[in-house]
Coordinates of C-alpha atoms in Angstrom, one line a residue:
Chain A
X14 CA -15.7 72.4 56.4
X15 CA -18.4 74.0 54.1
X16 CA -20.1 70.7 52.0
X17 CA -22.6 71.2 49.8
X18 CA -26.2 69.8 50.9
X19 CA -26.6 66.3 50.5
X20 CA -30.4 64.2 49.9
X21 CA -29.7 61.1 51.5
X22 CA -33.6 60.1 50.5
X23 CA -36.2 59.8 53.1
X24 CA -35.4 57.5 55.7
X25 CA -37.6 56.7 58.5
X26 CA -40.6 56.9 56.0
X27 CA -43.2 54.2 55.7
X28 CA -44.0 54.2 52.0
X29 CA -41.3 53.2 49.9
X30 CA -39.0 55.0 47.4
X31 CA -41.0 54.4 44.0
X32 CA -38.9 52.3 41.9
X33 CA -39.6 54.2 38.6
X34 CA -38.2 57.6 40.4
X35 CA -35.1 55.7 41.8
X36 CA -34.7 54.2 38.4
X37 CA -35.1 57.6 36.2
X38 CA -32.8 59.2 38.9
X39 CA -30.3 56.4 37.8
X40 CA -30.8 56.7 33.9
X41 CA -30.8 61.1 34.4
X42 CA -27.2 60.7 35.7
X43 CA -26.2 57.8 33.4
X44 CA -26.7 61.0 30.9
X45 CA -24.6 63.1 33.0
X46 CA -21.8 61.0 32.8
X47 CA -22.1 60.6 29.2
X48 CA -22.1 64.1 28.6
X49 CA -20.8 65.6 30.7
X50 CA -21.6 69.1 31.5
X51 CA -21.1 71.4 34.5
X52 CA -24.0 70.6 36.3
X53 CA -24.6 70.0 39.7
X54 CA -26.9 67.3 39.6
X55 CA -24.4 64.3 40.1
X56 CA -23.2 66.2 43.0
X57 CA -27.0 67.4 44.6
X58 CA -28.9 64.1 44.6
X59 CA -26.2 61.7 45.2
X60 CA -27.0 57.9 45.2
X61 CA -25.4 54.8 45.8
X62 CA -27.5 52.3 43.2
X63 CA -25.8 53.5 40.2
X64 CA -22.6 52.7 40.9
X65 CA -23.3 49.4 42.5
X66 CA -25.2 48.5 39.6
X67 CA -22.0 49.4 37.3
X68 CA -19.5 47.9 39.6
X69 CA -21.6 44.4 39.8
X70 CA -22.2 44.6 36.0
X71 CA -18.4 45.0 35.3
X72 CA -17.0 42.5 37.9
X73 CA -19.8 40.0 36.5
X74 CA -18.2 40.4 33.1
X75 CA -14.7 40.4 34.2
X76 CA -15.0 36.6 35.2
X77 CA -13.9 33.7 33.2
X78 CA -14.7 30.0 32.9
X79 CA -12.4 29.0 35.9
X80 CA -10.6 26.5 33.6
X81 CA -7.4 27.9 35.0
X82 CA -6.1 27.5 38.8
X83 CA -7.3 30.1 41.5
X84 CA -3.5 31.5 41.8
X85 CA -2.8 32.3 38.2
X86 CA -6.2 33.8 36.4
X87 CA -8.1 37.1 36.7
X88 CA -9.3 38.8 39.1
X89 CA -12.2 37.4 41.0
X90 CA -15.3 39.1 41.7
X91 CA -14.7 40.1 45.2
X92 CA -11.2 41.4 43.8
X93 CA -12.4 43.9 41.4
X94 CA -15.1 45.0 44.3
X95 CA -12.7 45.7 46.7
X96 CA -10.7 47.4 43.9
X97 CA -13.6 49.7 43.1
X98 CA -14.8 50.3 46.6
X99 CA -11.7 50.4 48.2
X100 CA -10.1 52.9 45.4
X101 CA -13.2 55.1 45.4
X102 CA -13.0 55.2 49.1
X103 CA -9.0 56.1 48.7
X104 CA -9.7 58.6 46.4
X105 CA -12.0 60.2 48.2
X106 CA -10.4 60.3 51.3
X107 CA -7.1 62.0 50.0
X108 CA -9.6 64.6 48.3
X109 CA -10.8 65.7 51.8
X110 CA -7.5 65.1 53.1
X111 CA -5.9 67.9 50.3
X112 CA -8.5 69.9 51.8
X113 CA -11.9 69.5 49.3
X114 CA -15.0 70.6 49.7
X115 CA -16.7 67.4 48.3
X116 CA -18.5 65.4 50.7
X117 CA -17.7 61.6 51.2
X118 CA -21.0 60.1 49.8
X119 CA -21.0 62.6 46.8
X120 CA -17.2 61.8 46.0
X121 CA -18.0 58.0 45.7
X122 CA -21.1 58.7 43.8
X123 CA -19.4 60.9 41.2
X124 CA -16.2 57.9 41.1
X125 CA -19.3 55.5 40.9
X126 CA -21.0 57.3 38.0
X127 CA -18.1 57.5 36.1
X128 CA -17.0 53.6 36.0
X129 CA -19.9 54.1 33.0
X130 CA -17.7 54.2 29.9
X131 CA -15.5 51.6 31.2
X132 CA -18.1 49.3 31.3
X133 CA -19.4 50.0 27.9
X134 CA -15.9 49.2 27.0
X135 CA -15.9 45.9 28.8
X136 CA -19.1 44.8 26.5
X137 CA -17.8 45.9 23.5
X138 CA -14.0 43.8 24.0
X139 CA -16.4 41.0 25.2
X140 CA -18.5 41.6 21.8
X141 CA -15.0 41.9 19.9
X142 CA -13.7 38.7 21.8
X143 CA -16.1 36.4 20.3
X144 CA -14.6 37.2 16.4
X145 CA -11.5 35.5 15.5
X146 CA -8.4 36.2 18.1
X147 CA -5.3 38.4 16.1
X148 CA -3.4 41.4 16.7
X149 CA -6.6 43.5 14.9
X150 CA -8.8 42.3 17.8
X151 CA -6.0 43.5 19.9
X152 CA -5.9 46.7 18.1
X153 CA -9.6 47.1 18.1
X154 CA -10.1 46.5 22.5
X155 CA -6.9 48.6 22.9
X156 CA -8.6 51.7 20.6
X157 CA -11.9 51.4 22.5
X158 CA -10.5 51.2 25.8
X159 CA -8.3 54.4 25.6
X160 CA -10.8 56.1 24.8
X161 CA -13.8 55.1 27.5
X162 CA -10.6 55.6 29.6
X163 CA -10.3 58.8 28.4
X164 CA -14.2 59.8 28.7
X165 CA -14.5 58.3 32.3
X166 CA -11.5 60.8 33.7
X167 CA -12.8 63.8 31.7
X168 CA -16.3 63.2 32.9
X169 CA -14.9 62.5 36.8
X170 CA -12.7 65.9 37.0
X171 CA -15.5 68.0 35.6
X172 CA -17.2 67.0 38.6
X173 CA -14.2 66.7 41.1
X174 CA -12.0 69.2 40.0
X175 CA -13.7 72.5 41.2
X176 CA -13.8 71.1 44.4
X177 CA -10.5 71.7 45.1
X178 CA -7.9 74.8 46.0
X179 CA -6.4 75.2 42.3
X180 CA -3.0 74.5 43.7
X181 CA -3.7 71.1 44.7
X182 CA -6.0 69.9 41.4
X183 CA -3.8 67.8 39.9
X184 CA -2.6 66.3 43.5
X185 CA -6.5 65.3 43.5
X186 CA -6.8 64.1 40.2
X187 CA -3.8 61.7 39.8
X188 CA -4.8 59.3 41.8
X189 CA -8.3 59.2 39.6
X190 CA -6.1 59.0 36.9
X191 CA -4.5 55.6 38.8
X192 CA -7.8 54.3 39.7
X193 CA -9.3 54.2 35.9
X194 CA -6.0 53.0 34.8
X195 CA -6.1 50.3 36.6
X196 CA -9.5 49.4 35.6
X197 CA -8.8 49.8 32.0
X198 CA -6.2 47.4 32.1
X199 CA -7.9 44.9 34.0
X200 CA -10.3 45.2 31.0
X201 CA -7.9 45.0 28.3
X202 CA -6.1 41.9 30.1
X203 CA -9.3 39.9 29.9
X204 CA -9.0 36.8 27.7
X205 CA -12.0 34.3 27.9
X206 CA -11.1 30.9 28.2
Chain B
X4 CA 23.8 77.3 70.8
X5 CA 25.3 80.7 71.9
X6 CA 27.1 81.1 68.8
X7 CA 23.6 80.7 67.2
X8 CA 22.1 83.2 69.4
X9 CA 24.1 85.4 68.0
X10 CA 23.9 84.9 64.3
X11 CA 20.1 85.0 65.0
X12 CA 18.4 87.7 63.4
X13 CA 16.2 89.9 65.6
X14 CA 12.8 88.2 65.3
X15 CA 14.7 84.8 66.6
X16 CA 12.6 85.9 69.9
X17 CA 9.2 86.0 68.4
X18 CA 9.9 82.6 67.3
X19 CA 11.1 81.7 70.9
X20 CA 8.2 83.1 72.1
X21 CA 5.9 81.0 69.3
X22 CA 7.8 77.9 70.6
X23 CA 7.3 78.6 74.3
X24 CA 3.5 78.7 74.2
X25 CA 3.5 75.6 71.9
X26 CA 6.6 73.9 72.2
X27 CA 5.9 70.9 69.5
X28 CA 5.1 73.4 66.7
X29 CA 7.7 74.4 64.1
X30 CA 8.1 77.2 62.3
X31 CA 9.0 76.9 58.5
X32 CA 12.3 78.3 57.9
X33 CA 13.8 79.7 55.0
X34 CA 17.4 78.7 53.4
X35 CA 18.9 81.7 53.1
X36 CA 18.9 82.2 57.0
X37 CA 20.4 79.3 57.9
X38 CA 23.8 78.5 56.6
X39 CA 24.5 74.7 56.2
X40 CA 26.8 74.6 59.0
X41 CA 24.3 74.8 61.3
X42 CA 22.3 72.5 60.3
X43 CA 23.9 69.7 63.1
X44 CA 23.5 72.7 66.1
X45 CA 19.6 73.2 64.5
X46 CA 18.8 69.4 65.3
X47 CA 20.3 69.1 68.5
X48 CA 17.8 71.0 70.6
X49 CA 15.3 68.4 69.9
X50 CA 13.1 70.7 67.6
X51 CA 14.2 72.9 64.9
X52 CA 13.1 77.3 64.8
X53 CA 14.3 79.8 62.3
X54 CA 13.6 83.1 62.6
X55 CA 10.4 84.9 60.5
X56 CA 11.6 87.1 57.5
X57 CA 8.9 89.9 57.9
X58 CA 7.3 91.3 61.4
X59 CA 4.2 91.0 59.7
X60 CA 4.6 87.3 59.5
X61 CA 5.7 86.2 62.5
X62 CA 2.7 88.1 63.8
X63 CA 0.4 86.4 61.6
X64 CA 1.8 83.4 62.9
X65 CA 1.4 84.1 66.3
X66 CA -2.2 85.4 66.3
X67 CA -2.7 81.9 64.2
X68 CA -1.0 79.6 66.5
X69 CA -2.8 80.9 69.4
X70 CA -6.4 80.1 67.6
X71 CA -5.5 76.3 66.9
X72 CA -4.5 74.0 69.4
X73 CA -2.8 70.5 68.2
X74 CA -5.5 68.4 66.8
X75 CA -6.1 65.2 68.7
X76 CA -5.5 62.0 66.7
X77 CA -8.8 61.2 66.7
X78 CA -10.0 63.9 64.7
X79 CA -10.2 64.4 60.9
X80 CA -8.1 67.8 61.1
X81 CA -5.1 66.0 62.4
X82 CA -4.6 63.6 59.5
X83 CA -5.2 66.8 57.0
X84 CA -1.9 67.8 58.7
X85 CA -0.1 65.7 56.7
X86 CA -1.4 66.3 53.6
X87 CA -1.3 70.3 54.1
X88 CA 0.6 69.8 50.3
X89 CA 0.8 71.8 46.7
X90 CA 1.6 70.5 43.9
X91 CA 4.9 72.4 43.6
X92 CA 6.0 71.6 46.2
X93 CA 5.3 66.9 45.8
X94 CA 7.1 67.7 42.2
X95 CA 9.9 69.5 43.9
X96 CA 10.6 66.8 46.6
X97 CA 10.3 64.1 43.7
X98 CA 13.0 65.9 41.9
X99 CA 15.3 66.5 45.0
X100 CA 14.7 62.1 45.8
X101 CA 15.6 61.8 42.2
X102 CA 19.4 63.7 42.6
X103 CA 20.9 63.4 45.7
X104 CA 23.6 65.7 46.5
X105 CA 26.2 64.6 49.5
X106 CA 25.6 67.7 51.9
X107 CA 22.0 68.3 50.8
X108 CA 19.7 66.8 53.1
X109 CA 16.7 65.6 51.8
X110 CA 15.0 66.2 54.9
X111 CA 16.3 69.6 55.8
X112 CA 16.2 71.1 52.6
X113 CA 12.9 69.9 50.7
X114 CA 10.7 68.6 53.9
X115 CA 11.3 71.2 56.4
X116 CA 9.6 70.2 59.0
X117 CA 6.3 69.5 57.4
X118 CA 6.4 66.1 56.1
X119 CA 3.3 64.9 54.1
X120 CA 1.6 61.4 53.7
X121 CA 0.8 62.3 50.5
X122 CA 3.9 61.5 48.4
X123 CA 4.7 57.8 50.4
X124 CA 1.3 56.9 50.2
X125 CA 0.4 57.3 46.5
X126 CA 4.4 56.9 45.4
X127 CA 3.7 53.0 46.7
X128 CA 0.8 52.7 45.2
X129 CA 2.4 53.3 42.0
X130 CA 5.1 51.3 42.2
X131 CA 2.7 49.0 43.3
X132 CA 0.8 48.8 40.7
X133 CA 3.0 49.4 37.9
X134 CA 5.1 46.9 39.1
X135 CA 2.6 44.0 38.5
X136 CA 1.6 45.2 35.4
X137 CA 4.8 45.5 33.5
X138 CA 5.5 41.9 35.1
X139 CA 2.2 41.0 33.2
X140 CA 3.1 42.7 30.3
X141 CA 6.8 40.5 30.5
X142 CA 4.4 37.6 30.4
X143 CA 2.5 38.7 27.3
X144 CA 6.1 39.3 25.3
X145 CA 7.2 36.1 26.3
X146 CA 4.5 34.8 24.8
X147 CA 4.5 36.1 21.8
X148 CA 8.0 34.7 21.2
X149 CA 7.1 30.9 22.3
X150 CA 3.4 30.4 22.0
X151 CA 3.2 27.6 24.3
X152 CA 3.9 29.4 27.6
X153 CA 0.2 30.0 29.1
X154 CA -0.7 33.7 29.6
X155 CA -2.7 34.6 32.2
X156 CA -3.6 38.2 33.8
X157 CA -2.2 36.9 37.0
X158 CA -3.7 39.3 39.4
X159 CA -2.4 37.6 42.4
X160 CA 0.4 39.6 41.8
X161 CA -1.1 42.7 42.3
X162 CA -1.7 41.9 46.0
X163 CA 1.8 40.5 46.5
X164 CA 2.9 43.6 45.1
X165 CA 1.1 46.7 47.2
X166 CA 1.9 44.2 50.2
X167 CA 5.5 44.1 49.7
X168 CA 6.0 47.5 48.7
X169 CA 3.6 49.1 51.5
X170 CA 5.2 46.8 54.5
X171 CA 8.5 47.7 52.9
X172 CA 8.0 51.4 52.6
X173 CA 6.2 51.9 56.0
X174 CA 8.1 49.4 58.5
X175 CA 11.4 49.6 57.6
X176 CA 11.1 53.2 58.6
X177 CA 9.8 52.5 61.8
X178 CA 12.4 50.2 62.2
X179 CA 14.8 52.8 61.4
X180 CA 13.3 55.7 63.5
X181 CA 12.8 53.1 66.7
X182 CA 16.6 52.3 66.3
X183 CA 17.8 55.9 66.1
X184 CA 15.4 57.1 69.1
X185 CA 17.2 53.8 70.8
X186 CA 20.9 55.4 69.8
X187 CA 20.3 58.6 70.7
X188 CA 19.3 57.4 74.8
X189 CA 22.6 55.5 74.2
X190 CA 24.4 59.0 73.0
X191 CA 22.7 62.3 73.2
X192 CA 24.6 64.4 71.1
X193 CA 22.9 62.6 67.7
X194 CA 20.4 63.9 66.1
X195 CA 16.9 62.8 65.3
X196 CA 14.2 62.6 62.9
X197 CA 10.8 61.8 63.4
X198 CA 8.9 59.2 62.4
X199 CA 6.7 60.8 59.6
X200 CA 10.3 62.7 58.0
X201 CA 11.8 58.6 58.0
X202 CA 8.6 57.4 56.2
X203 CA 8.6 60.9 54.0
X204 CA 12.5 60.1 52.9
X205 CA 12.0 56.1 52.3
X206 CA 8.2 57.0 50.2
X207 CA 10.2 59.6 47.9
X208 CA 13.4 57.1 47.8
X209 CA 11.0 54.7 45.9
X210 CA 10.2 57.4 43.0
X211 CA 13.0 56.3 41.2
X212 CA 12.3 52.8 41.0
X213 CA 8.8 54.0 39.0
X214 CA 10.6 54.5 35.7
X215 CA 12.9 52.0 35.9
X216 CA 10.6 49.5 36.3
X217 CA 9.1 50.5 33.0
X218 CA 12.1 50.4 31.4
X219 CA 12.7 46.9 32.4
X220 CA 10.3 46.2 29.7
X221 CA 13.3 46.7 27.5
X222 CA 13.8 43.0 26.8
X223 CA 17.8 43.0 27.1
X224 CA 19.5 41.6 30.0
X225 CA 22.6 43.5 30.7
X226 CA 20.5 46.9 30.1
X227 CA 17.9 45.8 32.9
X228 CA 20.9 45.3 35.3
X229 CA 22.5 48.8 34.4
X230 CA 19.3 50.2 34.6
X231 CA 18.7 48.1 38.2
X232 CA 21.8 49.2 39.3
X233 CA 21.2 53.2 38.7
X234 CA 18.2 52.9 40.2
X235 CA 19.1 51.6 43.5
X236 CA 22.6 53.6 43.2
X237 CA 20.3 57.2 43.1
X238 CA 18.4 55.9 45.6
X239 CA 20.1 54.4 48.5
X240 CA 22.7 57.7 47.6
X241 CA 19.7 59.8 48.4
X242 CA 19.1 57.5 52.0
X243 CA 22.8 57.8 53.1
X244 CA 22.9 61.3 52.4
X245 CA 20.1 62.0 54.9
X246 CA 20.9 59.8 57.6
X247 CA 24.3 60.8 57.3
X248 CA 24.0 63.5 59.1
X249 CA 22.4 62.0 62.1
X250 CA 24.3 59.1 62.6
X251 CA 27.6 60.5 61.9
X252 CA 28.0 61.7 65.8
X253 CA 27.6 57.7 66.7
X254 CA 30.4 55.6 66.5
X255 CA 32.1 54.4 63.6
X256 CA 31.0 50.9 63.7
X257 CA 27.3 51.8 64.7
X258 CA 27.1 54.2 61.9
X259 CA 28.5 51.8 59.0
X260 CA 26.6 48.4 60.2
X261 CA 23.3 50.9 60.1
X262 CA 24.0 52.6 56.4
X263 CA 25.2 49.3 54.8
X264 CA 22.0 47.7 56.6
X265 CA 19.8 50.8 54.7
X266 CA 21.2 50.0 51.6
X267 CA 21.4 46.4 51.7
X268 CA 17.5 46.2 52.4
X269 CA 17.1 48.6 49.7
X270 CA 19.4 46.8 47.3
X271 CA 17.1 43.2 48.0
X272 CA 14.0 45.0 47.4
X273 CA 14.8 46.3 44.0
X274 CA 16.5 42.3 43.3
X275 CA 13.2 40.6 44.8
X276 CA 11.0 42.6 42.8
X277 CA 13.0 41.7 39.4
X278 CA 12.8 38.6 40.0
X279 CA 9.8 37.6 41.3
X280 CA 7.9 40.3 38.8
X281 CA 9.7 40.0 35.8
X282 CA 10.5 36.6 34.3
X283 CA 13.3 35.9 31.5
X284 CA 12.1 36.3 28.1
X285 CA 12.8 33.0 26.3
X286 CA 15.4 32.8 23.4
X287 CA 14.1 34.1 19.4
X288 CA 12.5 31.3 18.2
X289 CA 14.5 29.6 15.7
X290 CA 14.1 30.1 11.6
X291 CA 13.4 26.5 10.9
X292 CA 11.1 24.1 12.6
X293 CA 13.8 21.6 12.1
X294 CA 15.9 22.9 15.0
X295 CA 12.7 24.4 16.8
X296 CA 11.6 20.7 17.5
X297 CA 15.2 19.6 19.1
X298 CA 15.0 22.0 21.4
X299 CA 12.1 22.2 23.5
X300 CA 13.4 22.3 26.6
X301 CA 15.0 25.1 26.4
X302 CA 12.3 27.5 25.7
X303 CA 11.1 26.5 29.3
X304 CA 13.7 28.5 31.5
X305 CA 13.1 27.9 35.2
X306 CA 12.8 31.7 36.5
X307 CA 15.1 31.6 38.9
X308 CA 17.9 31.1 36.5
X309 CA 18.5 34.8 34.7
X310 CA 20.8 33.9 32.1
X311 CA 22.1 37.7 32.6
X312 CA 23.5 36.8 36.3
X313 CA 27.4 36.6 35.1
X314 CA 29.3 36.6 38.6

């Protein structure tokens, strides 16, 4: 099936990656996501750091003083990496399956990329959790997160939509839909301890 | 099958020809050429064929199924069979799980003969999903009425959820198909479908319990178990009325224990999942603190003591 070219970098090669390139490579797409245009850039030089950066980031801030028992409290780190591996890998999957033209690696990438707003949202209810507990604070975490929920599936279906036949878009998209709902609530359910 | 010989418009030989160079295709049929009553001669020979509406089609077709052989199971293009899918067409096979009609056939009249992965797969996941969330959400309104239950995001139930529902969704079909295939050596005149149309019919049965399971957020008892009951009523009615007509040509006794199994699985799924998901909401706490203080106790109900359970 026709798939766009991808840059995997330059393996096999005995002088390293510069870090400053990989890093402004990183920061360019961080951009992308933010504002998100119809440009092929997330898609042409795919990588891998971003989102691994984002997903450690979040699932770092998702954790709690383990004051409560291992059954009954949030999700672990390795939980909310399988959860964002496993679901980007899902996702991904059923958009080749459907019949996109995306490849694998750029699919996860673009997923990746887009986990951005929700972890601005994580920092900010984190920020908001330290001031006094109350249905405002509620209010407040709820209001942010809708709308970095919002931002992260317009910014991931500018990218993934045109990928596929038009009669199967929203068969592609729902289950994006699923994946950053999920995310968002594990977000909103956080509660320090 | 003579009287369907006859009946058959002319192109019924292109399609035998289609068959005869690659006998485990099927053709896609339309409704208006096959009348319901043959629906039962249709699944005896094994494989189901209509004929094409147009010339132009069935040549199409032929010139197409010459070109691509049956993908092996190893390959990437024999997975993208089962997820060959529009959008129409998931929404119209949600709506026809969602109103079972006695005499239309799920299987025969919205999946003809090209079940996808797609709907089970991401239907589950749904449930899955939404299932442990509204049971978290219970756990937040429960504690906004007695402030000294604990609250916590309880993620374990996330796992125990997609596990349940997945295992439920995916063997209980096999089950199901292994024990028909095992009926029909006993009594060849029954019908069959295959594995992929038993996992198509369970994944869309489970739509149902998507909305309901919201609604159970609705903290009042005796609406929960109307709500419970509707739920599973819609769709076990939509299981009986496919397997109906397969099993009907076994005997009596084999055809009742199997439905009444189907339904009773379905009927402890839906129960489990209320109760293990969704726990009782305490009673309003009281005006005064007075009477709060005598009765501590009773703000702690035991979950598996749903005051609504009557008889």
């Amino acid at each position: 099936m026709a798939e766009a070219v991808e840059s995997p970098g330059d393996p096999g090669t005995t002088t390293p990656r510069p870090l400053m390139r990989d890093l402004k490579a990183v920061g360019k797409k961080f951009m992308h996501v933010l504002y998100p245009r119809k440009s092929n850039t997330l898609l042409r030089d795919w990588d891998l750091w971003g989102p691994l950066i984002l997903c450690v980031t979040l699932a770092l801030m998702l954790q709690r003083g383990s004051v409560d028992s291992e059954k009954d409290g949030g999700p672990q780190f390795a939980e909310v990496f399988v959860i964002v591996w496993f679901g980007a890998v899902t996702i991904t999957l059923n958009s080749k399956l459907l019949g996109g033209n995306i490849s694998f690696f750029q699919s996860l990438c673009v997923l990746g990329y887009c986990i951005l707003p929700l972890t601005m949202a994580m920092l900010v209810c984190r920020l908001v959790l330290l001031a006094e507990p109350g249905p405002v604070n509620f209010m407040v975490r709820l209001f942010v997160v809708i709308i970095m929920f919002a931002w992260s599936i317009v910014a991931s279906t500018a990218f993934l939509a045109d990928s596929q036949p038009p009669n199967r878009k929203a068969l592609a998209v729902y289950p994006v839909f699923l994946f950053y709902f999920v995310i968002s609530w594990m977000i909103l359910t956080f509660t320090p301890q | 099958m003579a009287a369907a010989d006859e009946l058959a418009f002319h192109e019924f030989e292109e399609a035998t020809n289609l068959l005869a160079q690659t006998p485990n295709e099927t053709t896609t049929r339309s409704d208006q050429l096959s009348p319901k009553g043959h629906v039962a001669v249709a699944m005896d020979s094994g494989g189901s064929y209509g004929a094409e509406d147009e010339v132009e089609e069935s040549d199409k077709t032929v010139l197409l199924q010459e070109e691509k052989q049956q993908p092996g199971f190893w390959t990437f293009g024999y997975y993208q069979s089962f997820f060959d899918v529009d959008t129409s067409q998931v929404l119209d096979r949600i709506k026809g799980s969602l109103l079972p009609r006695p005499g239309h056939n799920f299987v025969r009249h919205h999946l003809r003969n090209r079940p996808d992965l797609y709907g089970p797969f991401w239907i589950c996941a749904t449930l899955a999903f939404v299932l442990a969330i509204t049971g978290n959400l219970t756990l937040v309104l429960a504690q906004r009425r007695d402030p000294s239950i604990h609250y916590s995001p309880q993620f374990h139930k996330v796992t125990v959820a997609s596990l349940t529902i997945y295992c439920y969704a995916w063997l209980v079909p096999l089950a199901l198909w292994g024990f028909l295939r095992w009926r029909k050596g006993v009594r060849e005149r029954m019908g069959l479908y295959t594995f992929l149309e038993t996992v198509c019919v369970y994944g869309y049965s489970l739509f149902v319990f998507i909305p309901t399971v919201v609604l159970w957020l609705i903290p009042v008892p005796w609406l929960q178990w109307l709500f419970g009951a509707l739920a599973l009523a819609l769709s076990a009615a939509g299981l009986v009325f496919t397997l109906w007509p397969v099993v009907r040509e076994d005997t009596r006794w084999a055809a009742g224990v199997l439905l009444s199994v189907v339904v009773l699985l379905h009927a402890l799924l839906a129960m489990g999942c209320k109760f293990y998901f969704f726990q009782p909401l305490p009673p309003e706490p009281m005006a005064s603190p007075h009477q709060a203080t005598s009765q501590p106790p009773a703000t702690m109900l035991p979950p598996t003591l749903p005051r609504s359970v009557a008889a």
